[in-house]
Short mmCIF file of C-alpha atoms in Angstrom, two decimals:
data_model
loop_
_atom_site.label_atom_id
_atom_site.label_comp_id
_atom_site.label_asym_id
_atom_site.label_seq_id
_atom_site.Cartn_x
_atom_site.Cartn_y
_atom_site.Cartn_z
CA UNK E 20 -0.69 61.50 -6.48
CA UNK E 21 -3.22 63.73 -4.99
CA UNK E 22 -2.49 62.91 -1.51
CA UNK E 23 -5.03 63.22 1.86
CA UNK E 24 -4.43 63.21 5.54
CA UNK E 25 -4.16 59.55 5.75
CA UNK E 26 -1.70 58.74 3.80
CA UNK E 27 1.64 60.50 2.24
CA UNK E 28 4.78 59.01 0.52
CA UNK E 29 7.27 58.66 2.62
CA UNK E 30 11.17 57.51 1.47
CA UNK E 31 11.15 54.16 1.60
CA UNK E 32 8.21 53.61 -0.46
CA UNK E 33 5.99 52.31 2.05
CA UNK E 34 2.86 53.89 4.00
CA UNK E 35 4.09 55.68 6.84
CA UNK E 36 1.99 53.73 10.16
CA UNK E 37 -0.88 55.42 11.67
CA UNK E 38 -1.16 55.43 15.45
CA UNK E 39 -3.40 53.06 17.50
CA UNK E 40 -3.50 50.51 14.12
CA UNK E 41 0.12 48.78 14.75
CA UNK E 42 -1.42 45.93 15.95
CA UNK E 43 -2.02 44.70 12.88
CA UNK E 44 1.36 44.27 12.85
CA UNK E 45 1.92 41.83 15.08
CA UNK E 46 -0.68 39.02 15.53
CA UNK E 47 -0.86 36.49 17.73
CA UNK E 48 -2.38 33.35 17.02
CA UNK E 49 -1.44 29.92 19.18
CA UNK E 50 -2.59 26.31 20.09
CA UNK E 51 -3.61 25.62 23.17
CA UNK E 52 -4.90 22.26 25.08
CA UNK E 53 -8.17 24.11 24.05
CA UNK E 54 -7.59 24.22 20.60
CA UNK E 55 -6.10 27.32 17.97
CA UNK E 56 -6.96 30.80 19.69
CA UNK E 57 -6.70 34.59 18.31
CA UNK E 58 -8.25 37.67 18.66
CA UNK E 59 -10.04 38.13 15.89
CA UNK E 60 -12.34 40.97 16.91
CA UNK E 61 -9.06 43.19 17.50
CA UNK E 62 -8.06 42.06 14.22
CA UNK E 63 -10.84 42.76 12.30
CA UNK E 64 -10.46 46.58 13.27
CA UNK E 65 -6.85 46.74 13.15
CA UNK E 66 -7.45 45.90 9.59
CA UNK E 67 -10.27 47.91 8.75
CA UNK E 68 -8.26 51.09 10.82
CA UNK E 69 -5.33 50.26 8.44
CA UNK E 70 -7.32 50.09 5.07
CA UNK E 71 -9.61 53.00 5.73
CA UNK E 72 -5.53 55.28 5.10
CA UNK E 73 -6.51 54.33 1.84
CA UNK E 74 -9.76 54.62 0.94
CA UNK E 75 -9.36 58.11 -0.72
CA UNK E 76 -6.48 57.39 -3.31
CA UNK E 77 -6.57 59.59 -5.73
CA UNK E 78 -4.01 58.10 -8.47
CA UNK E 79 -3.20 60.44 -11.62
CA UNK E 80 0.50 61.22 -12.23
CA UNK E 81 3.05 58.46 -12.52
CA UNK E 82 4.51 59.60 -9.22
CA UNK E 83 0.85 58.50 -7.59
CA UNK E 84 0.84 55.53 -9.64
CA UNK E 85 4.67 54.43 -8.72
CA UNK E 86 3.20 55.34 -4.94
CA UNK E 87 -0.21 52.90 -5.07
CA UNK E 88 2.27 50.13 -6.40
CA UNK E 89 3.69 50.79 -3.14
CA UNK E 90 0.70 50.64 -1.17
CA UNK E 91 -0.27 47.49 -2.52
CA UNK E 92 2.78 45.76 -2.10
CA UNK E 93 2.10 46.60 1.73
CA UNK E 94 -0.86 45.88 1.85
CA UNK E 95 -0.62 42.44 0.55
CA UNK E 96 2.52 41.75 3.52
CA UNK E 97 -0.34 42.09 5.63
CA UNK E 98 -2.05 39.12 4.15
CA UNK E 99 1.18 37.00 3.69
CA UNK E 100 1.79 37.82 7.21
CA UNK E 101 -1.57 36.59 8.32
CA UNK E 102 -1.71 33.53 5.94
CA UNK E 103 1.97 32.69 7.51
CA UNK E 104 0.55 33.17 11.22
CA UNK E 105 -2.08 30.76 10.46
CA UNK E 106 0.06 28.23 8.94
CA UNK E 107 2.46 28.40 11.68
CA UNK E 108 -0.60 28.08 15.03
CA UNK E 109 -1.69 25.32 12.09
CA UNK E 110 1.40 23.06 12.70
CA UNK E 111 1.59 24.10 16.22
CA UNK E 112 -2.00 22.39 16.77
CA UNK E 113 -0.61 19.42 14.82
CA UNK E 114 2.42 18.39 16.81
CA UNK E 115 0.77 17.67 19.65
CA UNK E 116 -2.13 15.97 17.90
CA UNK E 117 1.00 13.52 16.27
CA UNK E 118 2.66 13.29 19.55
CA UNK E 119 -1.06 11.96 21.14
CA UNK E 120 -1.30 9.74 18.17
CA UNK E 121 2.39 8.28 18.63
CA UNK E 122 1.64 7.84 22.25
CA UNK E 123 -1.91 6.10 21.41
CA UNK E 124 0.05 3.69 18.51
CA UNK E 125 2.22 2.53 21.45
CA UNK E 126 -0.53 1.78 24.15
CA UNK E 127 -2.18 -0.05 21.09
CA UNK E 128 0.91 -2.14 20.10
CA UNK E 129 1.18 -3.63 23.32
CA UNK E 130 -2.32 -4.79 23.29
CA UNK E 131 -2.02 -5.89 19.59
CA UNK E 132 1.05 -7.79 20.52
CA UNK E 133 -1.18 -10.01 22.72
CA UNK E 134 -3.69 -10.32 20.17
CA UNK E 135 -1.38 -11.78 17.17
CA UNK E 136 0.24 -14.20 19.75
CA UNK E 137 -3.25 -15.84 20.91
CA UNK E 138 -4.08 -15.52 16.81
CA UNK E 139 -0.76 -17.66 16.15
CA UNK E 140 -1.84 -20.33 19.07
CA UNK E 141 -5.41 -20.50 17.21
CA UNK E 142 -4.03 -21.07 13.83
CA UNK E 143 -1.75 -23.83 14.95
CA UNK E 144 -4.96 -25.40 16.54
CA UNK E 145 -6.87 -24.84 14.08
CA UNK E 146 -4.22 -26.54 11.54
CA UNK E 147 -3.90 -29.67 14.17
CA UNK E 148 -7.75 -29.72 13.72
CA UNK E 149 -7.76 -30.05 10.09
CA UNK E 150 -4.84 -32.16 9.92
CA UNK E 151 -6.46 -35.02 12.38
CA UNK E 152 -10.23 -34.41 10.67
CA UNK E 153 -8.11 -34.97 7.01
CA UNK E 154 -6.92 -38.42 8.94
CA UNK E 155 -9.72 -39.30 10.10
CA UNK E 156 -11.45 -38.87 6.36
CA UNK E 157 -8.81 -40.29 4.58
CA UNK E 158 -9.17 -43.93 7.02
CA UNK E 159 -12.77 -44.11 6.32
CA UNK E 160 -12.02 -43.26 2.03
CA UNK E 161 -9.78 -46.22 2.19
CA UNK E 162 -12.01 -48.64 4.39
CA UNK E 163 -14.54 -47.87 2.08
CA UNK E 164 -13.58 -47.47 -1.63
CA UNK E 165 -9.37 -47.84 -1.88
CA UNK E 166 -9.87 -48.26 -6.00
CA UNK E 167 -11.40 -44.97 -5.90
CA UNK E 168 -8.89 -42.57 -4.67
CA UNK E 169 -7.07 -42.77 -7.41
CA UNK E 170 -10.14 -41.51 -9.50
CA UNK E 171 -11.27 -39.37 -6.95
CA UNK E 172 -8.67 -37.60 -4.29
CA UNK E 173 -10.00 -36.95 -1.17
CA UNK E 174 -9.32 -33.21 -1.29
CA UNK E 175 -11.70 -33.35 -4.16
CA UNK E 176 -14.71 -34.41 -1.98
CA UNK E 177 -13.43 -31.21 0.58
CA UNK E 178 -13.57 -28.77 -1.73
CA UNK E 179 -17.18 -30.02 -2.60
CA UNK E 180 -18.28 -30.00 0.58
CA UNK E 181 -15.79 -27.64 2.72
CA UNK E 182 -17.96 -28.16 5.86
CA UNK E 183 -16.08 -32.06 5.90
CA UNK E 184 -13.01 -30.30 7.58
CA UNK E 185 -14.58 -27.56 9.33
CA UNK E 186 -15.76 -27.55 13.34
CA UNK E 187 -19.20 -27.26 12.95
CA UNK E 188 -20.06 -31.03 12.24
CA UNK E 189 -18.63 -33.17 14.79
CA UNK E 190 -15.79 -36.04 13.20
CA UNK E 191 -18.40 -38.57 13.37
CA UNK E 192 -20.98 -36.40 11.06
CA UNK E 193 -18.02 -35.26 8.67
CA UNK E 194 -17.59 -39.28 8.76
CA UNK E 195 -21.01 -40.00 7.75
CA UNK E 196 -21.31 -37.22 4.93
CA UNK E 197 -17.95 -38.68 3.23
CA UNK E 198 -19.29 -41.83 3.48
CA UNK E 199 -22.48 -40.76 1.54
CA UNK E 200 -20.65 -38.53 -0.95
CA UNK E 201 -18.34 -41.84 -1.86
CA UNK E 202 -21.46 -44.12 -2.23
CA UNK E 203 -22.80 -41.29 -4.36
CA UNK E 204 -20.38 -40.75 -6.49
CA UNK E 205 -19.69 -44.75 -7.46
CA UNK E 206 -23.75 -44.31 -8.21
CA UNK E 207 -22.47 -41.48 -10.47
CA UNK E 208 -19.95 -43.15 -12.22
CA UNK E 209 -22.28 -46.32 -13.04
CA UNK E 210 -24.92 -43.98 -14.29
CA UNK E 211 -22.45 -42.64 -16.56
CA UNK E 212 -21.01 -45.93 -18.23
CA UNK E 213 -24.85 -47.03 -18.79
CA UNK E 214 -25.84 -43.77 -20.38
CA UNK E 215 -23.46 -43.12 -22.41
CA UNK E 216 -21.37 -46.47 -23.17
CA UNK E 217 -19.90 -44.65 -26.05
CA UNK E 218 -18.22 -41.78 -24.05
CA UNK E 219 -17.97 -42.66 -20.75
CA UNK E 220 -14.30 -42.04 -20.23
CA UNK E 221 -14.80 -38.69 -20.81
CA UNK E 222 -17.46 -37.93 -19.13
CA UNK E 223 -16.50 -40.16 -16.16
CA UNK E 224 -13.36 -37.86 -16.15
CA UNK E 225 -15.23 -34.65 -15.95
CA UNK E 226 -17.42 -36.34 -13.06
CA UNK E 227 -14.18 -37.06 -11.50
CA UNK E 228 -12.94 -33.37 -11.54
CA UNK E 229 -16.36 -31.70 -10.54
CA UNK E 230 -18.17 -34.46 -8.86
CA UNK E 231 -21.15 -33.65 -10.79
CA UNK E 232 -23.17 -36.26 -12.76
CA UNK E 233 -25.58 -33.71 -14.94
CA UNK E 234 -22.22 -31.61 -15.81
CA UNK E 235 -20.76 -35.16 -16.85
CA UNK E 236 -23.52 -35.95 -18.69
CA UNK E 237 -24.05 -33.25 -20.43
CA UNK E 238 -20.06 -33.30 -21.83
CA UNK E 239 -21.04 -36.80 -23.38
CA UNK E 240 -24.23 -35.39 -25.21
CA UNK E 241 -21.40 -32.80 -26.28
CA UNK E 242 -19.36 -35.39 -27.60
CA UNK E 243 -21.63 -37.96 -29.35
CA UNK E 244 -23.44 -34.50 -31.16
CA UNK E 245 -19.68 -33.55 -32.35
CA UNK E 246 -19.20 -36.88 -33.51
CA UNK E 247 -22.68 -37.59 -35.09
CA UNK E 248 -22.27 -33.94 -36.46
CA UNK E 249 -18.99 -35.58 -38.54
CA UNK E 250 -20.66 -38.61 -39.63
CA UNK E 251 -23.90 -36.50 -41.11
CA UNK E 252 -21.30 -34.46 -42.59
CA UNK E 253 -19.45 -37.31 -43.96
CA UNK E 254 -22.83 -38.90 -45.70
CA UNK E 255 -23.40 -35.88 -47.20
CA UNK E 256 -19.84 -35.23 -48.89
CA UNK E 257 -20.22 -38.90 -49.90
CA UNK E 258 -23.98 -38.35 -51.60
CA UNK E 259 -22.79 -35.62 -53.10
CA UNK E 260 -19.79 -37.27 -54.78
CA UNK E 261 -22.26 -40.14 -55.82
CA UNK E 262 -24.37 -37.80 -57.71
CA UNK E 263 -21.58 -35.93 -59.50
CA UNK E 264 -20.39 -39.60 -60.55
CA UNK E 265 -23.96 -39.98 -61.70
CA UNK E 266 -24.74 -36.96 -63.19
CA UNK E 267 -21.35 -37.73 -65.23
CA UNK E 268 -22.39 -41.43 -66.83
CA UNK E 269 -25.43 -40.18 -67.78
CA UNK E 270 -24.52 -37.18 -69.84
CA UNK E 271 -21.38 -39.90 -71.09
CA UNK E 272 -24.15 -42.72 -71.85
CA UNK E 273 -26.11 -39.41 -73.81
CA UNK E 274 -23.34 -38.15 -75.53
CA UNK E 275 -22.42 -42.44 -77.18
CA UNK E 276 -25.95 -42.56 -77.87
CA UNK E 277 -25.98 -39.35 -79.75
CA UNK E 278 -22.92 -39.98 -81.72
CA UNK E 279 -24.24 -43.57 -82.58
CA UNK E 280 -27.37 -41.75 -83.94
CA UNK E 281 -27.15 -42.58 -87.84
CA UNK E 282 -27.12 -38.91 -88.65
CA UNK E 283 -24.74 -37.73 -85.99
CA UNK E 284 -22.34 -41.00 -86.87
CA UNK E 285 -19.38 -39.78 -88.89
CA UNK E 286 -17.93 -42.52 -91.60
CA UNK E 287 -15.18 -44.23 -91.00
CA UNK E 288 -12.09 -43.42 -93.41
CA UNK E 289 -10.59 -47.10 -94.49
CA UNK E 290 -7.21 -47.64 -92.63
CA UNK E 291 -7.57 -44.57 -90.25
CA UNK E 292 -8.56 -46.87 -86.93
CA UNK E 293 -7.33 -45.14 -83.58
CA UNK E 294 -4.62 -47.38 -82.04
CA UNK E 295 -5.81 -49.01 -78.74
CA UNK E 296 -3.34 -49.02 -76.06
CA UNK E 297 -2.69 -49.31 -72.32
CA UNK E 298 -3.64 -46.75 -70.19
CA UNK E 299 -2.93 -45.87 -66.54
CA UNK E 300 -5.60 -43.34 -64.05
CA UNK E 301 -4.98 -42.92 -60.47
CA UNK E 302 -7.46 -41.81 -57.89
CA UNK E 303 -8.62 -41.17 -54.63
CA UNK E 304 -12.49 -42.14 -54.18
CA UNK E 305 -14.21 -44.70 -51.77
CA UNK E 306 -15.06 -48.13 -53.05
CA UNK E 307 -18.65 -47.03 -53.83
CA UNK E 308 -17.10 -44.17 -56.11
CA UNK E 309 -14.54 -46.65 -57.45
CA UNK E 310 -16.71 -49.26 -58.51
CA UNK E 311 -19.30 -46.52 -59.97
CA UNK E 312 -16.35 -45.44 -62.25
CA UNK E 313 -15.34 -48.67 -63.59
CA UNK E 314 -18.94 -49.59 -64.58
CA UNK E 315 -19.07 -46.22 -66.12
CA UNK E 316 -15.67 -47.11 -68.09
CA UNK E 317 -17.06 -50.54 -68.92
CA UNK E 318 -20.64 -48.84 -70.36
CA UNK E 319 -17.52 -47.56 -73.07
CA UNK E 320 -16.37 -50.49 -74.35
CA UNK E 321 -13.33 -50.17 -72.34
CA UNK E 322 -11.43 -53.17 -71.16
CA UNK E 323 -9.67 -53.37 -68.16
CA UNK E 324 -8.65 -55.54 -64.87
CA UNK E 325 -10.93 -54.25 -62.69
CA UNK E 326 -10.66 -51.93 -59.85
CA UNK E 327 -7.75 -52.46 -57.03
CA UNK E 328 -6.99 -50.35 -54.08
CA UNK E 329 -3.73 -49.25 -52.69
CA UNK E 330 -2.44 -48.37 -49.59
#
């Protein structure tokens, strides 16, 4: 290594200090009530003093280059060391800031101590409240309509209408409201059985879970389109099967008529008449479909004992 003025190797390996820049060396940084403090100014030209040693490397042999290896290492214990001064004024500054915080957590908890205990004496009032308004509802329900709590629970008419329990109306309007709401809903329920005769347990039970006539209403349209749905359905499968029964006797009736044609009509060898004997079909059809086949069997010549169903 070529070496200058500022700097030379020295035994150790590491730049040999300069006079009036060892204050680099030692910095002081703190906390203070007035917040993190150092002298950055002096810093700032400590550092600059200390890197300007170096400015003129001149790095050729592998002796200089062992040497700047050296240099570097040194240089970068100057930044660890100022990285490790600020981390250390960092959790300085922080203890007392957790200490204040402690300290403010404690004035707090004595005040929030207060706070949950008048919280606990207004929940218990407020449950008392509910729990005479609830008493108060439930003797009107059963002056007015006993045979309808059963149907209808009284916590169903709450949850409709939450205000019933709450302090805003005064008993005697939370009184009044039920009392409409009851009247209402035996409206409902009559509505419901005249409307829809068919399915008016169901729907009554819907209007008994939601307290809501159109809702109710609209689950027996539901209902009688399922079951007329079914029934269409049904028709259908049973036109269909009355054509196919149809569609059979004629082409049966057209296929006698064309073997009674004279020209299509074989003759008859002497003594070769087929045997007639007894004969047993079982099927599933409707009575329609039943009765179609036996006047199809009887359009053959056949003899039988006429159609019976069986279980």
């Amino acid at each position: 290594m070529q070496e200058t003025q500022e700097v030379r190797a020295v035994p150790d390996g590491a730049a040999e200090p300069v006079p009036g820049v060892s204050a680099l060396a030692v910095i002081e940084m703190g906390a203070t009530s007035g917040g993190l403090t150092a002298d950055f100014a002096a810093m700032k030209t400590a550092a600059r003093a200390y890197v300007s040693r170096f400015e003129s490397l001149q790095i050729v042999t592998d002796e200089d280059r062992k040497a700047a290896k050296k240099i570097r290492a040194d240089l970068n214990s100057k930044i660890a060391a100022i990285e490790q001064a600020r981390k250390d004024a960092f959790r300085a500054y922080d203890a007392p800031k957790e200490d204040f915080k402690r300290q403010c957590d404690e004035v707090k908890q004595v005040i929030e101590e207060q706070v949950a205990a008048i919280d606990g004496i207004l929940d218990r009032m407020d449950e008392e409240f509910r729990a005479a308004r609830v008493k108060a509802l439930r003797a009107e329900y059963e002056a007015q309509a006993p045979d309808l709590m059963e149907a209808i629970p009284l916590e169903r008419f709450i949850e409709r209408e939450p205000a019933l329990t709450g302090r805003k109306w005064a008993e005697t309007k939370a009184v009044s409201a039920l009392g409409d709401m009851i009247a209402t809903a035996v409206r409902d329920r009559e509505a419901i059985r005249a409307a829809a005769p068919k399915f008016a347990t169901d729907a009554d039970r819907h209007y008994c879970a939601h307290l809501d006539l159109s809702a109710a209403l609209a689950e027996a349209k539901r209902l009688s389109d399922e079951v007329e749905a079914r029934e269409r359905h049904a028709e259908q499968m049973q036109r269909e099967a009355e054509e196919r029964v149809a569609r059979a006797m004629a082409q049966a009736k057209a296929a006698e008529a064309a073997a009674a044609a004279p020209a299509a009509a074989p003759r008859a060898r002497p003594g070769r008449r087929e045997r007639v004997q007894e004969w047993e079909f079982r099927f599933r059809a409707t009575k329609a479909q039943a009765t179609m086949i036996a006047e199809y069997a009887k359009s053959l010549g056949i003899v039988s004992e006429g159609v019976k169903g069986v279980a």
